[in-house]
Short mmCIF file of C-alpha atoms in Angstrom, two decimals:
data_model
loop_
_atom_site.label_atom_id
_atom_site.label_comp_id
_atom_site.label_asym_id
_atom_site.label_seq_id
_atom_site.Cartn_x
_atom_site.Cartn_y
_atom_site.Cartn_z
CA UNK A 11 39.41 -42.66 -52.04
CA UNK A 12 37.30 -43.16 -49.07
CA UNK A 13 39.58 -41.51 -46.07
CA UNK A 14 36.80 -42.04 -43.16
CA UNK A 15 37.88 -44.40 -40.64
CA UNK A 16 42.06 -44.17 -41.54
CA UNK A 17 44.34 -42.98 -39.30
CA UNK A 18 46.84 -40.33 -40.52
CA UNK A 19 50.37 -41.02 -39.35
CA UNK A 20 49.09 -42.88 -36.30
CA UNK A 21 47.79 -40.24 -34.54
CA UNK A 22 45.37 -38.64 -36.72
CA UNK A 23 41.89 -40.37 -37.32
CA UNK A 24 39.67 -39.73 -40.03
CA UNK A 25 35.90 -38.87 -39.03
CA UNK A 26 34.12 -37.45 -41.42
CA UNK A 27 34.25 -35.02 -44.16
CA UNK A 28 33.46 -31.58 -43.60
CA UNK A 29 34.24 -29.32 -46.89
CA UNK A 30 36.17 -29.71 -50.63
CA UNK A 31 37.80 -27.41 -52.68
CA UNK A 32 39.80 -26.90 -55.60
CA UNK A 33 42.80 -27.59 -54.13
CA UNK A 34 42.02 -30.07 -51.10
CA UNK A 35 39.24 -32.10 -49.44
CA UNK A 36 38.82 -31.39 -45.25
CA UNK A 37 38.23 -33.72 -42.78
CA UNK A 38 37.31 -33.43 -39.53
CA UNK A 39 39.65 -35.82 -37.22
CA UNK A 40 40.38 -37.04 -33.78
CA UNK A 41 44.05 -36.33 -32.40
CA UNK A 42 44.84 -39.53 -30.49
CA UNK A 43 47.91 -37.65 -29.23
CA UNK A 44 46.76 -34.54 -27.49
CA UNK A 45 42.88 -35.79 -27.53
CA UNK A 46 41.09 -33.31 -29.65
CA UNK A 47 39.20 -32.94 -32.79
CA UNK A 48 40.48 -31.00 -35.39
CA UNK A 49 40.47 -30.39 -39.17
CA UNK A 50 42.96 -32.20 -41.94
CA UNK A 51 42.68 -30.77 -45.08
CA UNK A 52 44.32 -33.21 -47.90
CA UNK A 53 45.85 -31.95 -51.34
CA UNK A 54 43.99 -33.57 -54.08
CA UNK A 55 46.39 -35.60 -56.71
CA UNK A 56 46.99 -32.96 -58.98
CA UNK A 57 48.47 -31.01 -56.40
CA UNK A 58 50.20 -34.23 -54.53
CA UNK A 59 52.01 -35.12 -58.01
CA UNK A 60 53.53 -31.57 -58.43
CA UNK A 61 57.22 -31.43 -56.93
CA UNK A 62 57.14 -27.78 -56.75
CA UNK A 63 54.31 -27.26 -55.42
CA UNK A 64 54.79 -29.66 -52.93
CA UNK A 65 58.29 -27.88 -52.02
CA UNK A 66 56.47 -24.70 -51.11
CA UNK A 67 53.11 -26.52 -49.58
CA UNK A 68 55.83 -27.66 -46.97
CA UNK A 69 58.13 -24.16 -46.47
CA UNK A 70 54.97 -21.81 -46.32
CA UNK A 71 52.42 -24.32 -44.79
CA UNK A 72 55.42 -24.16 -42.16
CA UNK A 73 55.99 -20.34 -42.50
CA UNK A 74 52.30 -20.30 -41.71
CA UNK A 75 51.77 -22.49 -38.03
CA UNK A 76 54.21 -19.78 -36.83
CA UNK A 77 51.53 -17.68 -36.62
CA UNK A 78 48.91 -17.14 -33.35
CA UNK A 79 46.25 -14.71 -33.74
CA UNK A 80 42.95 -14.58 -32.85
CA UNK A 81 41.73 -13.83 -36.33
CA UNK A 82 43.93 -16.35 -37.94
CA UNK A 83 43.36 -20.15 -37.76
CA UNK A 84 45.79 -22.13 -36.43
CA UNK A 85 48.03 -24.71 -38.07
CA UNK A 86 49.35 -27.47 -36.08
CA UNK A 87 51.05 -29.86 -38.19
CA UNK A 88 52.01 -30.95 -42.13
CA UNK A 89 52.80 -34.20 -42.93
CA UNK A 90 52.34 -36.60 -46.38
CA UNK A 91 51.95 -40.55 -45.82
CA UNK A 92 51.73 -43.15 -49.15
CA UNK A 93 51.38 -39.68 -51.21
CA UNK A 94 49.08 -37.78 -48.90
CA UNK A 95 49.67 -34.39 -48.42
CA UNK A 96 47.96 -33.25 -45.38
CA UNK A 97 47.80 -30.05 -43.24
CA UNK A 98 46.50 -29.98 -39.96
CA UNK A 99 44.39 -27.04 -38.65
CA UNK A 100 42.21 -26.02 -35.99
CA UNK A 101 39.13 -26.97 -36.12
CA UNK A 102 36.61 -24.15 -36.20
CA UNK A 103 32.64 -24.38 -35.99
CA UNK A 104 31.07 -21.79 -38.34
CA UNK A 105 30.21 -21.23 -41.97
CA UNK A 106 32.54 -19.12 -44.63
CA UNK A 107 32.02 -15.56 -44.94
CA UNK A 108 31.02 -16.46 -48.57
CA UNK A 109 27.98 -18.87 -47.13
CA UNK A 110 27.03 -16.25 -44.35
CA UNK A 111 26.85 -13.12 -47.77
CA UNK A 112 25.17 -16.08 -49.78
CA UNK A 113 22.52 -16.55 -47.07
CA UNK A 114 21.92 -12.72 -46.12
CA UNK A 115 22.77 -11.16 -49.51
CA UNK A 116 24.39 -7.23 -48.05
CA UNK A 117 25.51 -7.26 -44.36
CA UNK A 118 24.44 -4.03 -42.00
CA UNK A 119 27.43 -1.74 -42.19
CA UNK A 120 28.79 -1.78 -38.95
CA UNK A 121 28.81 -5.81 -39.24
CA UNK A 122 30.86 -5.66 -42.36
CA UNK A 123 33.38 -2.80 -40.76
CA UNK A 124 33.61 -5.15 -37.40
CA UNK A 125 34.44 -8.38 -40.30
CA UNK A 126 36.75 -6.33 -42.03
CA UNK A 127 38.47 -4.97 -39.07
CA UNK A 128 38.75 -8.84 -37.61
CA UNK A 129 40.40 -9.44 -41.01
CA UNK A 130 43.01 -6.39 -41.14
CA UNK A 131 43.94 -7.14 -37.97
CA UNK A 132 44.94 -10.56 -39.07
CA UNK A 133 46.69 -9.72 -41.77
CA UNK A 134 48.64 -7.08 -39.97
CA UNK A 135 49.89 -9.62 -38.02
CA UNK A 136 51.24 -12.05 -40.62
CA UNK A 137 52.52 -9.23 -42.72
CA UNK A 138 54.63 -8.70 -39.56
CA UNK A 139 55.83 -11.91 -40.18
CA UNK A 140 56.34 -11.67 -43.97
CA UNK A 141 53.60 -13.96 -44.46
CA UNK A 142 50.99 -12.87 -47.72
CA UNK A 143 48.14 -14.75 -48.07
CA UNK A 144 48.06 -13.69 -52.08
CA UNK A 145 43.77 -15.55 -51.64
CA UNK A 146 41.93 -13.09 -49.48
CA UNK A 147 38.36 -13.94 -50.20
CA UNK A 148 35.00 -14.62 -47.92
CA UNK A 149 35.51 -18.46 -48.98
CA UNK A 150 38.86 -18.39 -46.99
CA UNK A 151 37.28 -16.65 -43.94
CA UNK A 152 35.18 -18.51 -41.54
CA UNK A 153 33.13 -16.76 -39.38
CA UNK A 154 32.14 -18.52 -36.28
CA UNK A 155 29.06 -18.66 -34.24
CA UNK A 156 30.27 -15.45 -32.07
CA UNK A 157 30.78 -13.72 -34.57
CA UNK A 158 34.80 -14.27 -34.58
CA UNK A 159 36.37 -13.94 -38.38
CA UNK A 160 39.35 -16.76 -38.87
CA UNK A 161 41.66 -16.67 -41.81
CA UNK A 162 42.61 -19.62 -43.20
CA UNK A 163 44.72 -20.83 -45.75
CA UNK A 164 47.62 -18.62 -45.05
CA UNK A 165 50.88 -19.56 -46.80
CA UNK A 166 48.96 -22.19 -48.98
CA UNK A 167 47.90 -19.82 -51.51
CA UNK A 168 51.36 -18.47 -52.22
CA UNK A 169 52.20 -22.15 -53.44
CA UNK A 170 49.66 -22.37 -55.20
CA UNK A 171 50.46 -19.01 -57.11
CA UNK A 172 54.00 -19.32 -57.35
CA UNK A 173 53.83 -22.98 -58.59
CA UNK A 174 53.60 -24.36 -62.24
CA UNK A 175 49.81 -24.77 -61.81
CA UNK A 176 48.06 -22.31 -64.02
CA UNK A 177 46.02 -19.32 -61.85
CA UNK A 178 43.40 -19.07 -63.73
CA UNK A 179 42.54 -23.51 -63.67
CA UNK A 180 43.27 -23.96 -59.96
CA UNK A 181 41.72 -20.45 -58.77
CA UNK A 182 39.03 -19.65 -61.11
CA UNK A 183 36.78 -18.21 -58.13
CA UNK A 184 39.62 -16.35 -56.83
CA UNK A 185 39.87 -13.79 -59.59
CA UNK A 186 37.07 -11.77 -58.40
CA UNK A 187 39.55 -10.56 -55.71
CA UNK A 188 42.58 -10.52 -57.28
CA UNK A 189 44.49 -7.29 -57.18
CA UNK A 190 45.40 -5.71 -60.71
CA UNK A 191 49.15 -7.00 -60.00
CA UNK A 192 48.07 -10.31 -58.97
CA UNK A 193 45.75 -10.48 -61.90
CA UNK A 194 48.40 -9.48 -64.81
CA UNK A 195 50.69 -11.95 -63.12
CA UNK A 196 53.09 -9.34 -61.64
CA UNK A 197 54.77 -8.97 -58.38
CA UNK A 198 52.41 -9.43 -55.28
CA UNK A 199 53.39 -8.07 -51.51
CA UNK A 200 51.17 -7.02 -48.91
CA UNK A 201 49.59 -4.44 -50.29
CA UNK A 202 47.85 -6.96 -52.70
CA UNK A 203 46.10 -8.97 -49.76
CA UNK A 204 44.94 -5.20 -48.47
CA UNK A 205 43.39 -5.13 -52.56
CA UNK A 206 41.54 -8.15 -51.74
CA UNK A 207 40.65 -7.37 -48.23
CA UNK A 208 39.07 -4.13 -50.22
CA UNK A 209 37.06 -6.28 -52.55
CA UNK A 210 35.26 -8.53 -49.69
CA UNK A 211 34.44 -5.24 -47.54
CA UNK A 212 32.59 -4.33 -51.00
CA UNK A 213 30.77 -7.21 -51.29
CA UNK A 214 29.85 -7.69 -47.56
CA UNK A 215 28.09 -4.01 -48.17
CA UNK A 216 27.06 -4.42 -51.26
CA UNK A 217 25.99 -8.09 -51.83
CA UNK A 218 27.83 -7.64 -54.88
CA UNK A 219 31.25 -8.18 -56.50
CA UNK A 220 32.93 -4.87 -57.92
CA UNK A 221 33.32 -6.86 -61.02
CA UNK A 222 32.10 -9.71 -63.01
CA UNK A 223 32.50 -10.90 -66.44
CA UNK A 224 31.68 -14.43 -68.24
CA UNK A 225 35.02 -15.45 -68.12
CA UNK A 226 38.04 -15.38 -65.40
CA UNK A 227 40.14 -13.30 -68.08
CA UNK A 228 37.08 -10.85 -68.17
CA UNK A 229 37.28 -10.52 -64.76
CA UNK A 230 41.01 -9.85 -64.74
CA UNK A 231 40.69 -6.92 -67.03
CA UNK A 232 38.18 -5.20 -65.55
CA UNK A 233 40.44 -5.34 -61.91
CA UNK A 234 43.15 -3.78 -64.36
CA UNK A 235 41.21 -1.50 -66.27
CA UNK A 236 37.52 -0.32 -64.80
CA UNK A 237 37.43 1.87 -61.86
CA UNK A 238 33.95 0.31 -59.92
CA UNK A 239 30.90 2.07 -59.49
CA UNK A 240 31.22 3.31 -55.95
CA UNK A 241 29.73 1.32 -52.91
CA UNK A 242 27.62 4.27 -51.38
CA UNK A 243 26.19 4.67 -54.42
CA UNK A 244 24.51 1.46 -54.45
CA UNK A 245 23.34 1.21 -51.27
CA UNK A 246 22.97 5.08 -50.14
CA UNK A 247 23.38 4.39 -46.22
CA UNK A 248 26.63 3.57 -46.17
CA UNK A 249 28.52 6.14 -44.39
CA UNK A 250 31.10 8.60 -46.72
CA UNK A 251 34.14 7.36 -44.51
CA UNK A 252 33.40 3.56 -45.13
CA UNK A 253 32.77 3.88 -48.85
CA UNK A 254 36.37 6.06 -48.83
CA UNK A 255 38.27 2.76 -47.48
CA UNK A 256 36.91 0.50 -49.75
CA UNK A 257 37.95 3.14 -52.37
CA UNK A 258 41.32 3.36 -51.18
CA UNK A 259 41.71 0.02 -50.28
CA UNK A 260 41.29 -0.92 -53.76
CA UNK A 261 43.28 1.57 -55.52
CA UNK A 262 44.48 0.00 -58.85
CA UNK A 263 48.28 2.20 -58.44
CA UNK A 264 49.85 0.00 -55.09
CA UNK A 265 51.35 3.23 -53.86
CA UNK A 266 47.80 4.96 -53.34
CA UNK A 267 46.13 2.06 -51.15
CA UNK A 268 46.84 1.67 -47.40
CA UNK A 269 50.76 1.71 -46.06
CA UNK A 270 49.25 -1.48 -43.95
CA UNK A 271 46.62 -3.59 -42.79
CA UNK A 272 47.12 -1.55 -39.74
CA UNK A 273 46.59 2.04 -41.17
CA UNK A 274 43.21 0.06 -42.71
CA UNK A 275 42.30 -1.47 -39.60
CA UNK A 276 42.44 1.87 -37.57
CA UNK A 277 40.31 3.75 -40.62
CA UNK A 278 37.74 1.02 -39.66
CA UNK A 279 38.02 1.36 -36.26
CA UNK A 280 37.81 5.11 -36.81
CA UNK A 281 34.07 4.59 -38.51
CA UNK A 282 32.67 2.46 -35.44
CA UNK A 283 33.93 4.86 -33.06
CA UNK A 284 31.82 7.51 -34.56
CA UNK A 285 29.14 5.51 -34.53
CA UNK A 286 29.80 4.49 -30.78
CA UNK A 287 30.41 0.90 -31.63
CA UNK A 288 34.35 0.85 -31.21
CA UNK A 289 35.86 -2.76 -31.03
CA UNK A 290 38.70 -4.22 -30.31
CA UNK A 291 40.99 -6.86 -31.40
CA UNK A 292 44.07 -8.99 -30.24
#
């Protein structure tokens, strides 16, 4: 269906599109009401057609625009008109982390601990608020042109994963940052988004994903089973103290990774102060 040019509820217009995924097609739109642009991402029909899902699209998509943080992007409204299921977000001008890694292959260090930290700190936040995002990945982070990391997709994950849609069909790219829990289909909490948050610091300073396989299932057993070859070891600068959060970040027992996104965030913070690059967050 061609959305440009329809107006949303009669207030949101469709401009143009912007991005698609596996679970939704984004729009950038004009809000007639309050006279700005912003971004409407719409749930494709096998997600629309799903009355679970679509229960917990609407209570965690909710959960979700209580949140305000720097690092996180804000959600302003959910609504569904002649079977459209639409969030709407802030729109934010930038790439994904995943085309930024995609374009410059490894980051420089310090770039990938200031990321990282943007992210914890993020996270900290909506754990605060019992919020998991349960999709932590650089294709759900958008980095924008100052260098400001946004999370998006908070709340809509966790309908995705605890609806009737099968993980491995909806998510296939997302298994490459699944935590072990996540990825045997157990019990997921926050510790589980720190897992993930472990996985994209890895790839930021490697250029490389801890583990790969041909098939999604592949994947999952090797998060369950393989302890990965070590950061540092790959790329030798790396100082000891990063390469030891990534390690414990992704710990396959819960119990031996980080308390919190905090207790991560301030390891990371730790590393740029010794190198006299400390930063700060809101």
């Amino acid at each position: 269906m061609d959305m440009i040019g329809n107006v949303l509820s009669n207030r949101y217009e469709i401009k143009e599109k912007i991005g698609s995924g596996g679970m939704a097609t984004v729009y950038k739109a004009f809000d007639r009401l309050l006279n700005r642009n912003v971004a409407i991402k719409i749930l494709k029909d096998e997600f629309a057609n799903d009355v679970e899902f679509l229960k917990r699209f609407q209570v965690e998509a909710q959960a979700a625009a209580s949140l305000s943080h720097t690092n996180i992007v804000s959600i302003y409204d959910v609504g569904d008109q002649n079977n459209l299921h639409y969030i709407v977000m802030e729109l934010v001008n930038g790439k994904t982390l995943k085309e930024l890694i995609n374009e410059e292959g490894r980051l420089p260090w310090k770039d990938a601990v200031k990321i990282a930290s943007q992210i914890a700190s993020g996270l900290e936040q909506a754990h605060k608020n019992h919020i998991i995002h349960r999709d932590i990945k650089p294709h759900n982070i958008i980095m924008t042109k100052d260098g400001i990391a946004k999370i998006t997709d908070f709340g809509i994950a966790k309908a995705v994963s605890n609806s009737t849609i099968n993980a491995f069909g909806s998510t296939v790219g997302s298994v490459h940052y699944f935590s072990p829990e996540h990825a045997r289909g157990g019990y997921t909490d926050e510790k589980s988004d720190i897992y993930s948050l472990g996985v994209v610091l890895y790839e930021m300073l490697t250029g490389k994903l801890p583990f790969d396989a041909e098939t999604p299932v592949g994947v999952a057993v090797k998060h369950l089973q393989e302890t990965p070859i070590e950061p540092s070891e790959l790329v030798p600068e790396i100082p000891l103290g990063v390469n030891n959060i990534v390690v414990k970040a992704m710990q396959k027992d819960v119990n031996s990774r980080y308390a919190s996104a905090n207790a991560m965030y301030n390891d990371l913070q730790k590393t740029l102060k010794y190198s006299g690059e400390e930063m700060t967050t809101t």
